[in-house]
Amino acid sequence: MHEHDVLVIGGGGAGLRAAIAAQEEGADVAIVTKLHPVRSHTGAAEGGINAAIREGDSWDLHAYDTMKGSDYLGDAPAIETLAQDSPEETIQLEHWGMPFSREDDGTVSQRPFGGLSFPRTTYAGAETGHHLLHTMYEQVVKRGIQVYDEWYVSELAVTDEDDPSERTCHGVVGYDIKTGQVEGFKARNGVILATGGLGQVYDHTTNAVANTGDGAAMAYRAGVPLEDMEFIQFHPTTLPSTGVLISEGVRGEGGILYNAEGERFMFEYGYANNDGELASRDVVSRAELTEINEGRGVEDEYVYLDMRHLGEERITDRLENILHLARDFEGVDGLEEPMPVKPGQHYAMGGIETNEHGQTCIDGLYAAGECACVSVHGSNRLGGNALPELIVFGARAGRHAAGTDLGEPEIATGRDEEFEREDGLDTPVDPGAVGGASDAVADGGERTDGSRSSSDARSDGGTAVASADDVVQRAVENQRTRIDRLLNEDSGVQQAELREKLQKSMTQNVNVFRNEEGLKTALEDIREVRERYEDVYVDDPSRTFNTDLIHTIEMQNLLDLAEAITLGALARDEFRGAHWRQEHQERKDDEWLKHTMLAWNDGSPELYYKPVILEGEEDTYEPKVRSY
Ligand SMILES: Cc1cc2nc3c(=O)[nH]c(=O)nc-3n(C[C@H](O)[C@H](O)[C@H](O)COP(=O)(O)OP(=O)(O)OC[C@H]3O[C@@H](n4cnc5c(N)ncnc54)[C@H](O)[C@@H]3O)c2cc1C
């Protein structure tokens, strides 16, 4: 068994920053990651990092823009922490050698981004994430932080008290992708999940194949609630044939959107009379799809993004990477032609419920980055706000896990019974009633992910307390059994068929425009796929680089998260941020100023709500009509 003070699961931006912070506080830290750190999806981030570092700008303006962008569903303490800490964290990156783009006078450049009242997006060309990862990985190497790369974490080693908030996380189980060995990793202080996004729930996404929401799904099954999962961001400018992202930086530099009639539709049809192309992403995505649905799209599928007027010098200086992406993935020369674009899944606003120290309701278990929901983005993330979230909350989680006192958190995790009593559970959906999730518990209490339901896992009548080593070892045995079973089965259904069915249904039914009928269809599809997953098998019996096995394990995570997204979306009968409902065209602040929480209750999803915190350090944020 491997043993460290702090285990960071994931080597992307959040994981690297957390590991560096924990190491700085004196902890023995290791990173366990299924990809080499610099291959993490943070490397695909193009546009930049929001930080109020210039005269005329301030953290409270950044916080206000973020709260407005969130459509008043972000929590003020998280938003204000992001806005206050992001300048220092960004300057720290600069001191570590991050090659930020600069003005002629040597100052760091900043560009405008959607929904920002000040041009505060700091960038390194259109390859900001690539440089961010390399800059921080250098620090990890310099500090001698151990990296277990190409280790897939498939289960958290958590104690089995009935009440999740009494459980403790002692480590994780890792599967060595190179050799097929299953081994335990024990954490003396804490485990930080930094496993990134879940874009593979959809078939048209800017996210990499590795973005399967593993950490969020594992935490959910271990007893941590998922928060605000229905809020999925669809980015307005993705290439139609692949989903590859064309950065918001193009519009930030002055790029223009046209429909098939050559009209600048953001103004022509009044979608955003002030900010036009630089309105918030949810607004622009809906505008594009409305154009397409009303017959003004190109080939009924996309619109044009034009940057030719910016001139070759500016484009090659600030957006060179965009030229490569458009040429390599769409065969279009961005200097000569407009680029075809349409909305695609991009980001999960929801995730593992945490407070501003990265803590979950399970002792010793933390989360940071895209897999977490602290909540900064509420119902809609502003472009350029995810990278600062990684460094600000990654660093805080690392410090806290290493034992640093960060004070009393303002954001509570766990259930608010008084709020629930007053609120009553007024939702049109009974999450357990549609069947399904409980089907994931097979005979003998063993789930398809190999973990056991809490009541079944306690073989001693609930009195003895298992040692940390026992908890890790028991999880290791679960995973050995699960993997042996998947590899030894010689017939059944293959994950690729199930994945395709799930992704297509989610893209069809739980997209930018949503209605009750589509959401119910998606839920039926998810539960049908879940039943068929009981018969899943892996054709390739090898233990060396068996990607089919990994994808089969990931499939369980996609299923759990797809169900969480759809249940949350079905229950929320209002239109807020990225969540548009055909039957419910207004934001309903009287009823819905609350976070959707989904808990895994011994095999069935349980839905409840907790209040949004709008009280800031100085003022309370008053919900207003959101126009751009
Ligand atoms: C194309 C694109 C462009 C973007 N551009 C911007 C931008 O300009 N500005 C901005 O603010 N935001 C941007 N975003 C959003 C932002 O980049 C992401 O939200 C962020 O990088 C996610 O970082 P992360 O550290 O949480 O996850 P990732 O960088 O995805 O890292 C996840 C890590 O977890 C590991 N992992 C996952 N599962 C397991 C497992 N089971 N076992 C072991 N390891 C595991 C992976 O190996 C990886 O190392 C962009 C997103 C995309 C997709």
XYZ file of C-alpha atoms and ligand atoms in Angstrom:
681
model
C 0.000 0.000 0.000
C 1.284 3.475 -0.912
C 1.019 6.075 1.832
C 1.241 9.893 1.857
C -0.086 12.790 3.957
C -2.114 14.226 1.105
C -3.245 12.480 -2.062
C -4.318 14.658 -4.979
C -6.370 12.802 -7.561
C -5.796 14.515 -10.899
C -2.860 16.406 -12.373
C -4.728 19.223 -14.181
C -4.693 22.864 -13.112
C -6.591 22.295 -9.861
C -4.607 19.191 -8.902
C -1.178 20.721 -9.570
C -2.036 23.895 -7.659
C -3.406 21.879 -4.724
C -0.286 19.685 -4.620
C 2.089 22.666 -4.670
C 0.136 24.381 -1.868
C 0.088 21.257 0.323
C 3.809 20.734 -0.255
C 4.508 24.365 0.685
C 2.776 23.710 4.009
C 5.153 20.835 4.673
C 2.989 17.857 3.710
C 4.229 14.735 1.943
C 2.053 14.954 -1.187
C 1.485 12.672 -4.151
C -0.546 13.141 -7.305
C -2.388 10.113 -8.717
C -3.580 10.682 -12.259
C -4.901 8.681 -15.187
C -3.156 11.022 -17.650
C 0.303 12.522 -17.442
C -0.277 15.966 -15.843
C 0.576 18.003 -18.936
C -1.908 15.961 -20.979
C -4.746 17.031 -18.655
C -7.599 18.901 -20.236
C -6.596 22.206 -18.661
C -4.043 22.238 -21.487
C -6.884 22.861 -23.952
C -7.914 26.135 -22.286
C -7.376 28.896 -24.771
C -8.815 32.244 -23.737
C -7.509 33.249 -20.327
C -7.739 33.889 -16.600
C -9.925 36.619 -15.086
C -8.069 38.692 -12.504
C -8.638 42.314 -11.463
C -5.015 43.439 -11.699
C -5.356 46.788 -13.481
C -6.063 50.303 -12.395
C -9.758 51.026 -12.882
C -10.700 47.440 -12.123
C -11.401 45.947 -8.702
C -12.279 42.627 -7.059
C -15.798 43.808 -6.279
C -16.492 44.564 -9.971
C -15.243 41.069 -10.801
C -17.481 39.635 -8.058
C -20.501 41.611 -9.302
C -20.013 40.423 -12.916
C -19.663 36.826 -11.700
C -22.799 36.995 -9.560
C -24.779 38.526 -12.438
C -23.351 35.884 -14.814
C -24.402 33.160 -12.373
C -27.979 34.494 -12.625
C -27.859 34.914 -8.840
C -27.262 31.263 -8.066
C -23.603 31.594 -7.042
C -22.696 31.815 -3.348
C -21.297 35.249 -2.445
C -18.498 34.006 -0.120
C -17.146 31.756 -2.902
C -17.477 34.431 -5.594
C -15.804 37.079 -3.442
C -12.973 34.715 -2.495
C -12.408 34.006 -6.192
C -12.340 37.705 -7.093
C -10.126 38.654 -4.135
C -7.547 35.853 -4.474
C -7.307 35.610 -8.244
C -4.936 38.621 -8.716
C -2.398 37.226 -6.242
C -2.632 33.721 -7.708
C -2.218 35.080 -11.246
C 0.829 37.123 -10.237
C 2.200 33.983 -8.533
C 1.973 32.196 -11.895
C 3.847 35.078 -13.494
C 6.585 34.742 -10.888
C 6.822 31.009 -11.604
C 7.519 31.885 -15.228
C 4.149 31.763 -16.987
C 4.672 33.507 -20.357
C 1.687 35.885 -20.287
C 1.073 38.002 -23.404
C 2.256 41.573 -22.911
C 1.718 45.105 -24.157
C 4.534 47.103 -25.794
C 5.312 48.728 -22.421
C 5.854 45.304 -20.858
C 2.660 45.172 -18.774
C 0.623 41.961 -18.868
C -2.132 42.169 -21.523
C -5.800 41.690 -20.707
C -8.660 41.152 -23.178
C -12.432 41.599 -22.944
C -14.513 38.450 -22.388
C -18.244 37.789 -22.393
C -20.202 39.214 -19.473
C -17.260 41.213 -18.056
C -17.607 44.933 -17.356
C -13.827 45.417 -17.671
C -11.259 43.745 -19.965
C -9.779 41.568 -17.181
C -8.899 38.314 -18.957
C -5.166 37.681 -18.670
C -3.846 35.323 -21.320
C -0.886 33.646 -22.974
C -1.785 33.823 -26.677
C -4.634 31.374 -27.294
C -2.755 28.651 -25.364
C -3.256 29.874 -21.795
C -4.060 26.440 -20.319
C -1.071 24.802 -21.979
C 1.302 27.324 -20.409
C -0.509 27.144 -17.072
C -0.029 23.375 -16.887
C 3.626 23.485 -17.911
C 4.410 26.314 -15.491
C 2.899 24.444 -12.545
C 4.230 21.024 -13.567
C 7.733 22.551 -13.492
C 7.079 23.533 -9.861
C 5.875 20.013 -9.064
C 9.081 18.528 -10.505
C 11.242 21.131 -8.782
C 9.663 20.325 -5.424
C 10.022 16.573 -5.860
C 6.296 15.897 -5.539
C 5.654 12.254 -6.425
C 3.414 11.712 -9.451
C 1.773 8.325 -10.070
C 0.766 8.864 -13.669
C -1.343 6.472 -15.711
C -2.955 5.253 -12.499
C -6.740 5.170 -12.730
C -8.568 5.794 -9.438
C -11.742 3.717 -9.360
C -13.000 3.937 -5.768
C -12.649 6.080 -2.675
C -11.805 4.288 0.562
C -14.455 5.694 2.898
C -15.853 4.401 6.193
C -19.436 3.187 6.191
C -21.395 5.050 8.883
C -25.067 5.445 7.951
C -24.841 9.242 8.028
C -22.403 10.388 5.284
C -21.343 13.390 7.361
C -19.916 10.952 9.945
C -17.793 9.119 7.375
C -14.045 9.525 6.872
C -12.033 9.135 3.690
C -8.756 7.256 4.209
C -7.519 6.916 0.651
C -8.297 5.571 -2.797
C -7.919 2.499 -4.954
C -5.680 2.842 -8.020
C -5.507 0.641 -11.119
C -2.114 0.797 -12.840
C -3.032 1.261 -16.509
C 0.408 0.020 -17.587
C 0.372 -3.292 -15.690
C -3.198 -3.939 -14.550
C -2.223 -4.049 -10.842
C -4.841 -2.844 -8.337
C -3.322 -1.144 -5.285
C -4.345 0.889 -2.262
C -3.247 4.478 -1.606
C -3.639 5.630 1.970
C -3.881 9.338 2.853
C -2.928 10.286 6.405
C -4.463 13.788 6.133
C -6.748 13.984 3.154
C -7.693 13.133 -0.407
C -8.297 16.019 -2.846
C -10.389 15.201 -5.899
C -9.346 17.321 -8.891
C -10.618 15.078 -11.657
C -12.088 17.697 -13.998
C -15.178 17.792 -16.201
C -17.806 15.365 -17.428
C -18.234 16.380 -21.076
C -18.309 12.782 -22.290
C -21.887 12.578 -21.029
C -22.619 14.343 -24.368
C -21.580 13.467 -27.910
C -20.865 17.034 -29.092
C -18.442 18.471 -26.563
C -15.276 20.530 -26.301
C -14.073 18.102 -23.623
C -11.497 15.339 -24.097
C -12.279 11.620 -24.068
C -10.844 11.466 -20.543
C -13.444 13.912 -19.151
C -15.795 11.339 -17.696
C -16.587 12.935 -14.335
C -14.925 10.119 -12.370
C -14.283 12.083 -9.184
C -17.791 13.530 -8.999
C -19.382 10.120 -9.523
C -17.111 8.408 -6.965
C -17.763 11.097 -4.356
C -21.514 10.857 -5.013
C -21.516 7.100 -4.488
C -19.416 7.534 -1.339
C -22.092 9.830 0.148
C -21.192 13.398 -0.887
C -24.096 15.258 -2.504
C -23.802 16.668 -5.997
C -24.855 20.307 -6.330
C -26.611 22.112 -9.219
C -25.886 19.382 -11.753
C -28.565 20.558 -14.206
C -26.467 23.594 -15.106
C -24.371 22.586 -18.086
C -22.641 25.232 -20.152
C -22.938 25.043 -23.926
C -20.219 27.128 -25.549
C -21.445 29.124 -28.561
C -18.390 28.644 -30.753
C -17.412 25.019 -31.332
C -16.489 23.518 -34.699
C -19.487 21.570 -36.039
C -17.718 18.382 -37.099
C -15.654 17.723 -33.952
C -16.781 19.958 -31.084
C -13.289 21.522 -30.936
C -13.478 24.906 -29.218
C -12.923 28.233 -30.943
C -12.030 30.464 -28.005
C -14.168 33.337 -26.777
C -10.895 35.232 -27.224
C -11.846 35.563 -30.917
C -14.961 37.546 -29.989
C -12.961 39.292 -27.257
C -10.572 40.563 -29.928
C -13.507 41.712 -32.090
C -14.734 38.604 -33.952
C -18.280 38.870 -35.364
C -21.126 36.340 -35.638
C -23.220 36.208 -38.842
C -26.170 34.091 -39.890
C -26.672 32.619 -43.388
C -28.265 35.898 -44.553
C -25.094 37.769 -43.626
C -26.868 39.501 -40.716
C -25.064 40.320 -37.463
C -27.888 38.604 -35.611
C -26.903 39.407 -32.018
C -27.895 43.046 -32.774
C -30.225 42.547 -35.758
C -32.666 40.425 -33.748
C -32.051 42.112 -30.376
C -30.530 39.161 -28.492
C -27.996 41.480 -26.787
C -28.273 45.083 -27.903
C -25.405 46.351 -25.755
C -22.798 43.598 -25.701
C -23.681 41.749 -28.925
C -21.243 38.870 -29.486
C -19.785 39.456 -26.013
C -22.960 38.703 -24.119
C -22.783 35.832 -21.665
C -22.358 32.332 -23.211
C -25.856 31.076 -22.420
C -27.334 34.124 -24.199
C -25.175 33.692 -27.333
C -25.767 29.914 -27.541
C -29.540 30.373 -27.395
C -29.340 33.137 -30.026
C -27.395 30.887 -32.427
C -29.794 27.971 -32.028
C -32.790 30.286 -32.469
C -31.262 31.505 -35.754
C -30.709 27.924 -36.892
C -34.195 26.786 -35.813
C -35.790 29.750 -37.621
C -34.079 28.827 -40.883
C -31.296 31.415 -40.861
C -28.519 28.935 -40.076
C -25.969 27.759 -42.608
C -26.887 24.295 -43.899
C -29.457 24.227 -41.055
C -26.619 23.465 -38.643
C -24.322 26.374 -37.817
C -23.554 30.113 -38.076
C -20.359 31.971 -39.031
C -17.681 33.477 -36.801
C -15.611 35.972 -38.751
C -12.236 37.356 -37.667
C -10.794 38.338 -41.066
C -11.212 42.065 -40.396
C -8.808 41.834 -37.431
C -5.945 41.493 -39.899
C -3.211 38.897 -40.203
C -0.789 40.562 -37.804
C -3.209 40.740 -34.872
C -4.570 37.263 -35.544
C -1.156 35.613 -35.673
C -0.014 37.567 -32.628
C -2.991 36.827 -30.375
C -4.997 33.995 -31.922
C -2.551 31.893 -33.893
C -3.762 28.653 -32.316
C -7.270 29.366 -33.652
C -5.921 29.388 -37.211
C -4.433 25.913 -36.630
C -7.621 24.522 -35.085
C -9.889 25.850 -37.872
C -7.557 24.559 -40.573
C -6.751 21.158 -39.014
C -10.231 20.250 -37.789
C -12.535 22.028 -40.262
C -10.338 22.689 -43.309
C -11.022 26.446 -43.094
C -8.441 29.239 -43.397
C -9.520 31.770 -40.747
C -7.531 34.538 -42.496
C -9.522 34.095 -45.704
C -12.942 32.689 -44.670
C -15.403 32.886 -41.762
C -15.353 29.845 -39.487
C -18.443 27.632 -39.037
C -19.512 27.396 -35.370
C -22.374 25.999 -33.282
C -23.017 25.475 -29.553
C -21.457 22.447 -27.861
C -21.249 21.062 -24.319
C -18.338 22.776 -22.614
C -18.440 22.938 -18.835
C -20.248 21.601 -15.764
C -21.240 24.396 -13.384
C -22.339 21.830 -10.791
C -20.323 19.146 -9.066
C -19.181 17.867 -5.685
C -20.544 20.082 -2.894
C -17.684 21.837 -1.077
C -17.112 24.853 1.126
C -14.529 27.532 0.335
C -11.755 25.396 1.908
C -12.526 22.577 -0.565
C -13.968 20.374 2.201
C -16.847 18.014 1.476
C -19.217 16.630 4.111
C -16.948 13.560 4.436
C -14.012 14.120 6.753
C -10.703 14.034 4.873
C -12.303 14.319 1.439
C -11.823 17.520 -0.576
C -12.604 18.616 -4.115
C -11.407 21.481 -6.322
C -11.627 22.559 -9.947
C -14.304 21.612 -12.428
C -15.360 18.483 -10.522
C -16.303 20.653 -7.511
C -19.164 23.078 -6.857
C -18.223 25.681 -4.277
C -20.357 27.528 -5.866
C -18.753 30.252 -7.966
C -20.598 29.875 -11.269
C -24.169 29.256 -10.144
C -26.307 28.641 -13.210
C -23.865 30.055 -15.774
C -20.081 30.413 -15.774
C -18.414 33.480 -17.264
C -15.591 32.729 -19.670
C -12.190 33.068 -17.991
C -13.566 32.236 -14.520
C -12.678 28.513 -14.460
C -8.902 28.874 -14.539
C -8.849 31.287 -11.564
C -11.167 28.865 -9.772
C -8.559 26.101 -10.236
C -5.716 28.106 -8.777
C -7.649 29.873 -6.019
C -9.615 26.898 -4.691
C -6.939 24.324 -5.608
C -4.488 26.242 -3.403
C -7.001 26.558 -0.565
C -7.869 22.848 -0.614
C -4.156 21.948 -0.642
C -3.413 24.191 2.318
C -6.351 22.977 4.361
C -5.625 19.308 3.666
C -2.040 19.914 4.800
C -3.375 21.148 8.144
C -3.411 24.940 7.745
C -6.148 26.773 9.629
C -8.159 28.810 7.119
C -10.750 29.904 9.682
C -14.440 29.080 9.902
C -15.971 28.518 6.470
C -18.991 30.647 5.569
C -20.434 28.027 3.240
C -22.014 25.081 5.011
C -21.862 21.547 3.655
C -24.373 18.897 4.677
C -28.117 19.336 5.054
C -29.897 22.454 6.281
C -32.893 20.847 7.968
C -34.559 24.110 8.947
C -34.440 25.359 5.360
C -35.766 22.045 4.058
C -38.644 22.120 6.547
C -39.643 25.662 5.592
C -39.132 25.081 1.881
C -40.901 21.724 1.683
C -39.818 19.511 -1.204
C -41.837 21.150 -3.928
C -40.643 19.401 -7.047
C -42.454 17.716 -9.901
C -40.105 14.746 -9.837
C -39.653 11.894 -7.410
C -36.087 10.860 -8.153
C -36.431 7.319 -6.911
C -39.818 6.633 -8.468
C -38.648 6.248 -12.039
C -36.728 3.146 -10.958
C -33.196 2.757 -12.144
C -30.547 3.870 -9.706
C -31.485 1.268 -7.153
C -31.093 -1.303 -9.934
C -27.400 -0.574 -9.753
C -27.281 -2.612 -6.556
C -26.839 -6.184 -7.641
C -27.436 -9.288 -5.538
C -25.734 -9.353 -2.160
C -25.558 -5.567 -1.874
C -22.669 -5.248 -4.329
C -23.010 -2.439 -6.847
C -21.826 -2.542 -10.416
C -18.926 -0.266 -9.430
C -17.782 -2.930 -6.979
C -18.447 -0.785 -3.897
C -20.987 -1.917 -1.303
C -24.002 -0.182 0.158
C -23.247 1.095 3.659
C -25.597 -1.250 5.481
C -24.157 -4.285 3.713
C -20.570 -3.265 4.225
C -20.863 -3.448 8.002
C -20.485 -7.137 8.761
C -20.034 -6.687 12.509
C -23.476 -5.378 13.380
C -22.278 -1.798 13.314
C -20.122 -1.692 16.441
C -16.441 -2.125 15.517
C -14.564 0.768 13.943
C -12.425 -0.337 10.999
C -8.828 0.907 10.886
C -7.767 3.186 8.029
C -5.735 0.319 6.559
C -8.772 -1.980 6.687
C -10.946 0.595 4.954
C -8.430 0.980 2.129
C -7.855 -2.777 1.888
C -11.565 -3.511 1.715
C -11.951 -1.031 -1.150
C -8.983 -2.638 -2.927
C -10.629 -6.077 -2.656
C -13.905 -4.670 -4.049
C -12.083 -3.312 -7.065
C -10.034 -6.472 -7.629
C -13.263 -8.482 -7.688
C -14.965 -5.997 -9.980
C -12.090 -5.856 -12.481
C -11.633 -9.656 -12.491
C -15.325 -10.025 -13.211
C -15.276 -7.514 -16.073
C -12.236 -9.188 -17.640
C -13.395 -12.790 -17.151
C -16.911 -12.409 -18.545
C -16.871 -13.595 -22.160
C -20.175 -12.296 -23.455
C -22.616 -9.467 -22.889
C -22.929 -5.902 -24.076
C -19.975 -3.634 -24.836
C -19.597 -0.191 -23.309
C -19.188 1.592 -26.672
C -22.769 0.750 -27.674
C -24.116 1.959 -24.324
C -22.011 5.120 -24.358
C -23.264 6.082 -27.812
C -26.903 5.625 -26.807
C -26.421 7.687 -23.630
C -24.484 10.507 -25.316
C -26.957 10.838 -28.179
C -29.949 10.946 -25.869
C -28.324 13.593 -23.656
C -27.409 15.750 -26.667
C -30.899 15.348 -28.087
C -32.877 15.859 -24.882
C -30.806 17.688 -22.242
C -29.234 20.383 -24.376
C -29.549 24.204 -24.628
C -33.319 24.015 -25.130
C -35.108 21.640 -22.755
C -38.680 20.514 -22.225
C -40.432 18.061 -19.929
C -41.064 15.453 -22.594
C -37.419 15.385 -23.723
C -36.103 15.262 -20.161
C -38.378 12.320 -19.348
C -37.241 10.546 -22.516
C -33.618 11.063 -21.466
C -34.331 9.656 -18.018
C -35.933 6.554 -19.525
C -32.957 6.121 -21.861
C -30.489 6.503 -18.990
C -32.303 3.900 -16.938
C -32.550 1.500 -19.843
C -28.788 1.863 -20.443
C -28.198 1.386 -16.712
C -30.062 -1.913 -16.791
C -28.096 -3.057 -19.814
C -24.854 -2.018 -18.077
C -25.473 -4.911 -15.658
C -24.454 -7.194 -18.558
C -21.458 -5.196 -19.672
C -18.260 -7.092 -20.480
C -14.785 -6.265 -21.766
C -13.762 -8.069 -24.930
C -10.016 -7.509 -24.457
C -8.782 -9.651 -21.505
C -5.321 -8.027 -21.399
C -4.103 -6.135 -18.348
C -1.710 -3.874 -20.228
C -3.110 -0.541 -21.437
C -6.619 -2.009 -21.621
C -8.520 1.127 -22.655
C -11.737 -0.822 -23.144
C -11.653 -1.766 -19.461
C -11.075 1.845 -18.407
C -13.893 3.071 -20.648
C -16.186 0.413 -19.204
C -15.475 1.607 -15.665
C -15.932 5.240 -16.759
C -19.292 4.344 -18.276
C -20.755 3.794 -14.804
C -19.695 7.340 -13.894
C -21.273 8.805 -17.019
C -24.525 7.054 -16.181
C -24.675 8.330 -12.604
C -23.889 11.889 -13.687
C -26.279 11.884 -16.662
C -29.031 10.841 -14.279
C -28.091 13.592 -11.815
C -28.103 16.259 -14.572
C -31.458 15.123 -15.923
C -33.181 14.775 -12.558
C -32.055 18.257 -11.538
C -33.232 19.665 -14.880
C -36.627 17.987 -14.661
C -37.193 19.218 -11.134
C -36.206 22.851 -11.786
C -39.293 24.287 -13.443
C -37.904 27.745 -14.182
C -35.530 29.393 -16.666
C -32.267 30.443 -15.047
C -28.840 30.911 -16.642
C -27.945 27.949 -18.808
C -31.109 26.069 -17.821
C -33.894 26.997 -20.272
C -37.276 25.274 -19.989
C -39.815 25.521 -22.778
C -42.785 25.375 -20.378
C -41.276 27.756 -17.818
C -40.028 30.937 -19.409
C -39.231 33.019 -16.322
C -36.736 33.008 -13.529
C -38.728 32.272 -10.377
C -36.793 33.902 -7.553
C -39.551 33.311 -5.005
C -39.292 29.557 -5.427
C -35.906 28.790 -6.922
C -33.193 30.859 -5.256
C -31.792 27.554 -4.003
C -29.209 24.963 -4.950
C -30.294 21.552 -6.237
C -28.717 18.796 -4.141
C -28.676 15.140 -5.102
C -27.563 12.560 -2.572
C -26.901 8.873 -3.210
C -28.980 7.229 -0.561
C -27.948 3.571 -0.442
C -28.466 3.057 -4.144
C -31.184 5.621 -4.955
C -30.838 9.315 -5.745
C -32.415 11.633 -3.188
C -33.255 15.224 -4.125
C -33.223 18.136 -1.693
C -32.317 21.837 -1.708
C -30.153 24.324 0.177
C -30.277 28.128 0.191
C -28.149 30.359 -2.022
C -25.968 32.802 -0.083
C -26.361 36.307 -1.513
C -24.948 38.191 1.500
C -21.518 39.463 0.557
C -18.748 40.989 2.644
C -20.164 44.485 2.251
C -23.540 44.223 0.547
C -26.241 41.748 -0.308
C -26.463 41.021 -4.042
C -30.022 41.824 -5.153
C -31.232 39.640 -8.035
C -31.899 41.844 -11.077
C -33.052 41.251 -14.622
C -29.992 39.957 -16.455
C -29.474 41.775 -19.747
C -26.346 42.393 -21.813
C -11.429 23.595 -24.822
C -11.576 24.301 -23.515
C -11.126 25.604 -23.362
C -11.257 26.269 -22.153
N -10.784 27.541 -22.020
C -10.870 28.169 -20.821
C -10.332 29.478 -20.629
O -9.745 30.077 -21.530
N -10.466 30.050 -19.412
C -11.094 29.445 -18.377
O -11.187 30.016 -17.298
N -11.582 28.190 -18.526
C -11.486 27.538 -19.706
N -11.993 26.276 -19.847
C -12.442 25.548 -18.659
C -11.229 25.043 -17.882
O -10.149 24.869 -18.751
C -11.508 23.719 -17.170
O -12.654 23.842 -16.388
C -10.343 23.366 -16.277
O -9.125 23.382 -17.004
C -10.501 22.028 -15.597
O -9.360 21.823 -14.815
P -9.301 20.675 -13.732
O -7.960 20.747 -13.097
O -10.498 20.729 -12.881
O -9.423 19.341 -14.630
P -8.486 18.755 -15.791
O -7.507 19.721 -16.296
O -9.408 18.113 -16.779
O -7.684 17.631 -15.040
C -8.314 16.479 -14.557
C -7.235 15.535 -14.064
O -7.848 14.470 -13.377
C -7.288 13.251 -13.781
N -8.305 12.216 -13.602
C -9.601 12.224 -13.999
N -10.213 11.086 -13.617
C -9.288 10.343 -12.975
C -9.307 9.062 -12.363
N -10.388 8.312 -12.342
N -8.172 8.603 -11.823
C -7.030 9.337 -11.842
N -6.962 10.558 -12.402
C -8.072 11.053 -12.951
C -6.861 13.471 -15.222
O -5.795 12.613 -15.531
C -6.403 14.935 -15.169
O -5.046 14.990 -14.779
C -11.876 25.613 -21.065
C -12.338 24.312 -21.213
C -12.212 23.649 -22.424
C -12.749 22.263 -22.560
